[in-house]
mmCIF file of C-alpha atoms in Angstrom:
data_model
loop_
_atom_site.group_PDB
_atom_site.id
_atom_site.type_symbol
_atom_site.label_atom_id
_atom_site.label_comp_id
_atom_site.label_asym_id
_atom_site.label_seq_id
_atom_site.Cartn_x
_atom_site.Cartn_y
_atom_site.Cartn_z
ATOM 1 C CA UNK P 1433 -18.436 -29.096 19.214
ATOM 2 C CA UNK P 1434 -16.738 -25.929 20.756
ATOM 3 C CA UNK P 1435 -17.900 -23.691 18.187
ATOM 4 C CA UNK P 1436 -21.466 -25.303 18.929
ATOM 5 C CA UNK P 1437 -20.463 -23.729 22.979
ATOM 6 C CA UNK P 1438 -18.853 -19.998 21.728
ATOM 7 C CA UNK P 1439 -22.730 -19.870 19.019
ATOM 8 C CA UNK P 1440 -24.059 -20.794 22.380
ATOM 9 C CA UNK P 1441 -22.465 -18.391 24.977
ATOM 10 C CA UNK P 1442 -22.471 -16.010 22.256
ATOM 11 C CA UNK P 1443 -26.496 -15.213 21.839
ATOM 12 C CA UNK P 1444 -26.430 -16.371 25.862
ATOM 13 C CA UNK P 1445 -24.242 -12.759 26.209
ATOM 14 C CA UNK P 1446 -26.153 -11.019 23.797
ATOM 15 C CA UNK P 1447 -29.450 -11.941 25.441
ATOM 16 C CA UNK P 1448 -27.652 -10.116 28.286
ATOM 17 C CA UNK P 1449 -27.057 -7.383 26.908
ATOM 18 C CA UNK P 1450 -29.898 -6.347 25.211
ATOM 19 C CA UNK P 1451 -31.141 -6.096 28.271
ATOM 20 C CA UNK P 1452 -32.920 -3.459 30.043
ATOM 21 C CA UNK P 1453 -30.939 -0.617 29.370
ATOM 22 C CA UNK P 1454 -31.820 -0.346 25.876
ATOM 23 C CA UNK P 1455 -35.016 -1.187 26.259
ATOM 24 C CA UNK P 1456 -34.864 2.046 28.756
ATOM 25 C CA UNK P 1457 -33.446 4.238 26.226
ATOM 26 C CA UNK P 1458 -36.377 4.233 24.496
ATOM 27 C CA UNK P 1459 -39.072 4.579 25.990
ATOM 28 C CA UNK P 1460 -37.605 7.490 28.052
ATOM 29 C CA UNK P 1461 -36.880 9.028 24.243
ATOM 30 C CA UNK P 1462 -40.309 7.845 23.452
ATOM 31 C CA UNK P 1463 -41.850 9.469 26.362
ATOM 32 C CA UNK P 1464 -39.852 12.964 26.517
ATOM 33 C CA UNK P 1465 -41.328 12.932 22.367
ATOM 34 C CA UNK P 1466 -44.134 13.227 23.632
ATOM 35 C CA UNK P 1467 -44.604 15.493 26.815
ATOM 36 C CA UNK P 1468 -42.714 18.251 23.716
ATOM 37 C CA UNK P 1469 -45.730 17.062 21.560
ATOM 38 C CA UNK P 1470 -48.468 18.023 24.498
ATOM 39 C CA UNK P 1471 -46.673 20.916 25.297
ATOM 40 C CA UNK P 1472 -46.115 22.612 21.210
ATOM 41 C CA UNK P 1473 -49.772 21.746 20.481
ATOM 42 C CA UNK P 1474 -50.957 23.195 24.303
ATOM 43 C CA UNK P 1475 -48.545 26.339 23.363
ATOM 44 C CA UNK P 1476 -49.812 26.893 19.304
ATOM 45 C CA UNK P 1477 -53.818 24.993 19.687
ATOM 46 C CA UNK P 1478 -53.094 23.012 17.481
ATOM 47 C CA UNK P 1479 -55.721 21.893 15.773
ATOM 48 C CA UNK P 1480 -58.518 24.262 18.015
ATOM 49 C CA UNK P 1481 -58.170 21.413 20.778
ATOM 50 C CA UNK P 1482 -58.424 24.124 23.501
ATOM 51 C CA UNK P 1483 -55.316 22.757 25.195
ATOM 52 C CA UNK P 1484 -53.692 25.577 26.675
ATOM 53 C CA UNK P 1485 -57.178 26.448 28.582
ATOM 54 C CA UNK P 1486 -57.255 23.172 29.882
ATOM 55 C CA UNK P 1487 -53.991 22.102 30.834
ATOM 56 C CA UNK P 1488 -53.881 25.625 32.433
ATOM 57 C CA UNK P 1489 -51.759 25.163 36.350
ATOM 58 C CA UNK P 1490 -51.188 21.985 34.832
ATOM 59 C CA UNK P 1491 -48.821 22.739 32.464
ATOM 60 C CA UNK P 1492 -45.222 21.911 34.285
ATOM 61 C CA UNK P 1493 -46.622 18.309 34.215
ATOM 62 C CA UNK P 1494 -45.721 17.856 30.712
ATOM 63 C CA UNK P 1495 -42.635 19.691 30.919
ATOM 64 C CA UNK P 1496 -41.547 18.436 34.030
ATOM 65 C CA UNK P 1497 -41.691 14.856 32.558
ATOM 66 C CA UNK P 1498 -40.174 16.132 29.120
ATOM 67 C CA UNK P 1499 -37.308 17.060 31.550
ATOM 68 C CA UNK P 1500 -36.789 13.448 33.581
ATOM 69 C CA UNK P 1501 -36.971 11.904 30.884
ATOM 70 C CA UNK P 1502 -35.485 14.157 28.451
ATOM 71 C CA UNK P 1503 -32.342 13.586 30.899
ATOM 72 C CA UNK P 1504 -32.790 9.730 31.782
ATOM 73 C CA UNK P 1505 -32.286 9.599 28.118
ATOM 74 C CA UNK P 1506 -29.229 10.698 27.455
ATOM 75 C CA UNK P 1507 -28.216 8.559 30.670
ATOM 76 C CA UNK P 1508 -29.114 5.099 29.759
ATOM 77 C CA UNK P 1509 -27.661 5.551 26.025
ATOM 78 C CA UNK P 1510 -25.949 2.280 24.966
ATOM 79 C CA UNK P 1511 -22.952 2.781 25.001
ATOM 80 C CA UNK P 1512 -20.818 2.596 20.847
ATOM 81 C CA UNK P 1513 -19.007 -1.016 21.121
ATOM 82 C CA UNK P 1514 -20.267 -1.527 24.446
ATOM 83 C CA UNK P 1515 -22.203 -5.183 23.353
ATOM 84 C CA UNK P 1516 -18.834 -6.450 22.655
ATOM 85 C CA UNK P 1517 -17.182 -7.981 25.666
ATOM 86 C CA UNK P 1518 -13.327 -8.497 25.654
ATOM 87 C CA UNK P 1519 -14.380 -11.920 24.722
ATOM 88 C CA UNK P 1520 -16.245 -10.700 21.883
ATOM 89 C CA UNK P 1521 -13.847 -8.262 20.612
ATOM 90 C CA UNK P 1522 -11.126 -11.499 20.667
ATOM 91 C CA UNK P 1523 -13.500 -13.590 18.302
ATOM 92 C CA UNK P 1524 -13.518 -10.549 16.076
ATOM 93 C CA UNK P 1525 -10.225 -9.753 15.543
ATOM 94 C CA UNK P 1526 -9.397 -14.213 15.166
ATOM 95 C CA UNK P 1527 -12.626 -13.914 12.808
ATOM 96 C CA UNK P 1528 -10.646 -10.592 10.461
ATOM 97 C CA UNK P 1529 -7.156 -11.886 10.855
ATOM 98 C CA UNK P 1530 -8.114 -15.398 9.330
ATOM 99 C CA UNK P 1531 -10.681 -13.066 6.490
ATOM 100 C CA UNK P 1532 -7.289 -12.075 5.799
ATOM 101 C CA UNK P 1533 -5.243 -14.679 6.161
ATOM 102 C CA UNK P 1534 -7.749 -16.123 3.372
ATOM 103 C CA UNK P 1535 -8.211 -13.552 1.134
ATOM 104 C CA UNK P 1536 -4.445 -12.648 0.754
ATOM 105 C CA UNK P 1537 -4.553 -16.685 0.026
ATOM 106 C CA UNK P 1538 -6.625 -16.028 -2.316
ATOM 107 C CA UNK P 1539 -4.670 -13.054 -4.093
ATOM 108 C CA UNK P 1540 -1.930 -15.014 -3.922
ATOM 109 C CA UNK P 1541 -3.455 -18.005 -5.479
ATOM 110 C CA UNK P 1542 -5.055 -15.826 -8.337
ATOM 111 C CA UNK P 1543 -1.371 -13.715 -9.086
ATOM 112 C CA UNK P 1544 -0.001 -17.795 -9.487
ATOM 113 C CA UNK P 1545 -3.081 -18.263 -12.140
ATOM 114 C CA UNK P 1546 -2.908 -15.304 -14.186
ATOM 115 C CA UNK P 1547 1.493 -15.789 -13.684
ATOM 116 C CA UNK P 1548 1.059 -18.955 -14.947
ATOM 117 C CA UNK P 1549 -1.738 -18.290 -17.491
ATOM 118 C CA UNK P 1550 0.095 -15.228 -18.999
ATOM 119 C CA UNK P 1551 3.336 -16.281 -18.289
ATOM 120 C CA UNK P 1552 2.768 -19.584 -21.436
ATOM 121 C CA UNK P 1553 2.236 -16.375 -23.657
ATOM 122 C CA UNK P 1554 4.778 -14.299 -22.563
ATOM 123 C CA UNK P 1555 7.704 -17.285 -22.689
ATOM 124 C CA UNK P 1556 6.271 -17.694 -26.386
ATOM 125 C CA UNK P 1557 5.980 -14.126 -27.276
ATOM 126 C CA UNK P 1558 9.511 -13.470 -26.069
ATOM 127 C CA UNK P 1559 11.116 -16.684 -28.327
ATOM 128 C CA UNK P 1560 9.021 -15.373 -31.101
ATOM 129 C CA UNK P 1561 11.202 -11.296 -31.128
ATOM 130 C CA UNK P 1562 14.664 -13.676 -30.687
ATOM 131 C CA UNK P 1563 13.387 -15.179 -34.229
ATOM 132 C CA UNK P 1564 11.895 -11.503 -35.170
ATOM 133 C CA UNK P 1565 15.117 -10.508 -34.322
ATOM 134 C CA UNK P 1566 17.557 -12.603 -35.530
ATOM 135 C CA UNK P 1567 15.068 -12.389 -39.093
ATOM 136 C CA UNK P 1568 15.881 -8.930 -39.360
ATOM 137 C CA UNK P 1569 19.777 -8.258 -38.304
ATOM 138 C CA UNK P 1570 19.811 -11.307 -41.406
ATOM 139 C CA UNK P 1571 17.981 -9.482 -43.742
ATOM 140 C CA UNK P 1572 19.886 -5.852 -42.551
ATOM 141 C CA UNK P 1573 22.824 -7.407 -42.711
ATOM 142 C CA UNK P 1574 22.440 -8.599 -46.000
ATOM 143 C CA UNK P 1575 20.771 -5.437 -46.698
ATOM 144 C CA UNK P 1576 24.101 -3.698 -45.572
ATOM 145 C CA UNK P 1577 26.425 -6.636 -47.304
ATOM 146 C CA UNK P 1578 24.193 -6.232 -51.211
ATOM 147 C CA UNK P 1579 24.624 -2.110 -50.458
ATOM 148 C CA UNK P 1580 28.382 -2.376 -50.086
ATOM 149 C CA UNK P 1581 29.305 -4.380 -52.671
ATOM 150 C CA UNK P 1582 26.489 -2.252 -55.020
ATOM 151 C CA UNK P 1583 29.392 0.402 -53.348
ATOM 152 C CA UNK P 1584 32.528 -1.113 -54.294
ATOM 153 C CA UNK P 1585 30.784 -2.297 -57.921
ATOM 154 C CA UNK P 1586 30.467 1.786 -58.657
ATOM 155 C CA UNK P 1587 33.637 2.654 -57.129
ATOM 156 C CA UNK P 1588 35.417 0.105 -59.848
ATOM 157 C CA UNK P 1589 33.287 1.232 -62.358
ATOM 158 C CA UNK P 1590 34.262 4.985 -61.650
ATOM 159 C CA UNK P 1591 38.292 3.761 -61.240
ATOM 160 C CA UNK P 1592 37.976 2.167 -64.772
ATOM 161 C CA UNK P 1593 35.948 5.484 -65.846
ATOM 162 C CA UNK P 1594 38.169 8.338 -65.004
ATOM 163 C CA UNK P 1595 41.187 5.718 -66.511
ATOM 164 C CA UNK P 1596 39.974 5.508 -69.667
ATOM 165 C CA UNK P 1597 38.964 9.698 -69.261
ATOM 166 C CA UNK P 1598 42.696 10.404 -68.798
ATOM 167 C CA UNK P 1599 43.388 7.491 -71.797
ATOM 168 C CA UNK P 1600 41.446 9.632 -73.881
ATOM 169 C CA UNK P 1601 43.037 12.773 -71.882
ATOM 170 C CA UNK P 1602 45.831 11.973 -73.614
ATOM 171 C CA UNK P 1603 45.185 10.469 -76.822
ATOM 172 C CA UNK P 1604 43.461 14.007 -77.171
ATOM 173 C CA UNK P 1605 46.497 15.745 -76.149
ATOM 174 C CA UNK P 1606 48.734 13.429 -78.109
ATOM 175 C CA UNK P 1607 46.719 13.974 -81.297
ATOM 176 C CA UNK P 1608 46.606 17.233 -80.847
ATOM 177 C CA UNK P 1609 50.237 18.045 -80.428
ATOM 178 C CA UNK P 1610 50.975 16.217 -82.780
ATOM 179 C CA UNK P 1611 48.152 17.247 -85.302
ATOM 180 C CA UNK P 1612 50.049 20.489 -84.685
ATOM 181 C CA UNK P 1613 53.657 19.389 -85.504
ATOM 182 C CA UNK P 1614 52.646 17.402 -88.655
ATOM 183 C CA UNK P 1615 50.944 21.264 -89.640
ATOM 184 C CA UNK P 1616 53.978 23.222 -88.658
#
């Protein structure tokens, strides 16, 4: 019921506002343009109609009408925003505020929907990432253990070879010393 009353008052206000002022402005503007056109045509003898000699001393009439209608058009020009009354501006502010709140709520719901849709994927990706990291860490640890054990085996084998070389060198030195002693 109140919306209908507001709509009726708005249309009545618009009818009152759109009355005589803008119409007078348009009439004065068109009249001044027509006066200027007659003066232009007479001055340059457009179409060889002989307006200059025909007007003769009556040239003052289009000049005066041009001046009067131009000045009247300037003073009857509707002001920007003059058609909106204070009540209409309050309604416009209320409508803009309502539009802004609706837009904000729609963006919030869209954001929540996107978060929900991507949230499941995001969480599953995080879990999968943790599992893959654990598997990768296990593989790295197994490789490190394998390399460490191989290094340890190589170290033991190296120690055995060093021991064998030392024994061989002692035997060779003993044989060399025993062989020389026997020869002497």
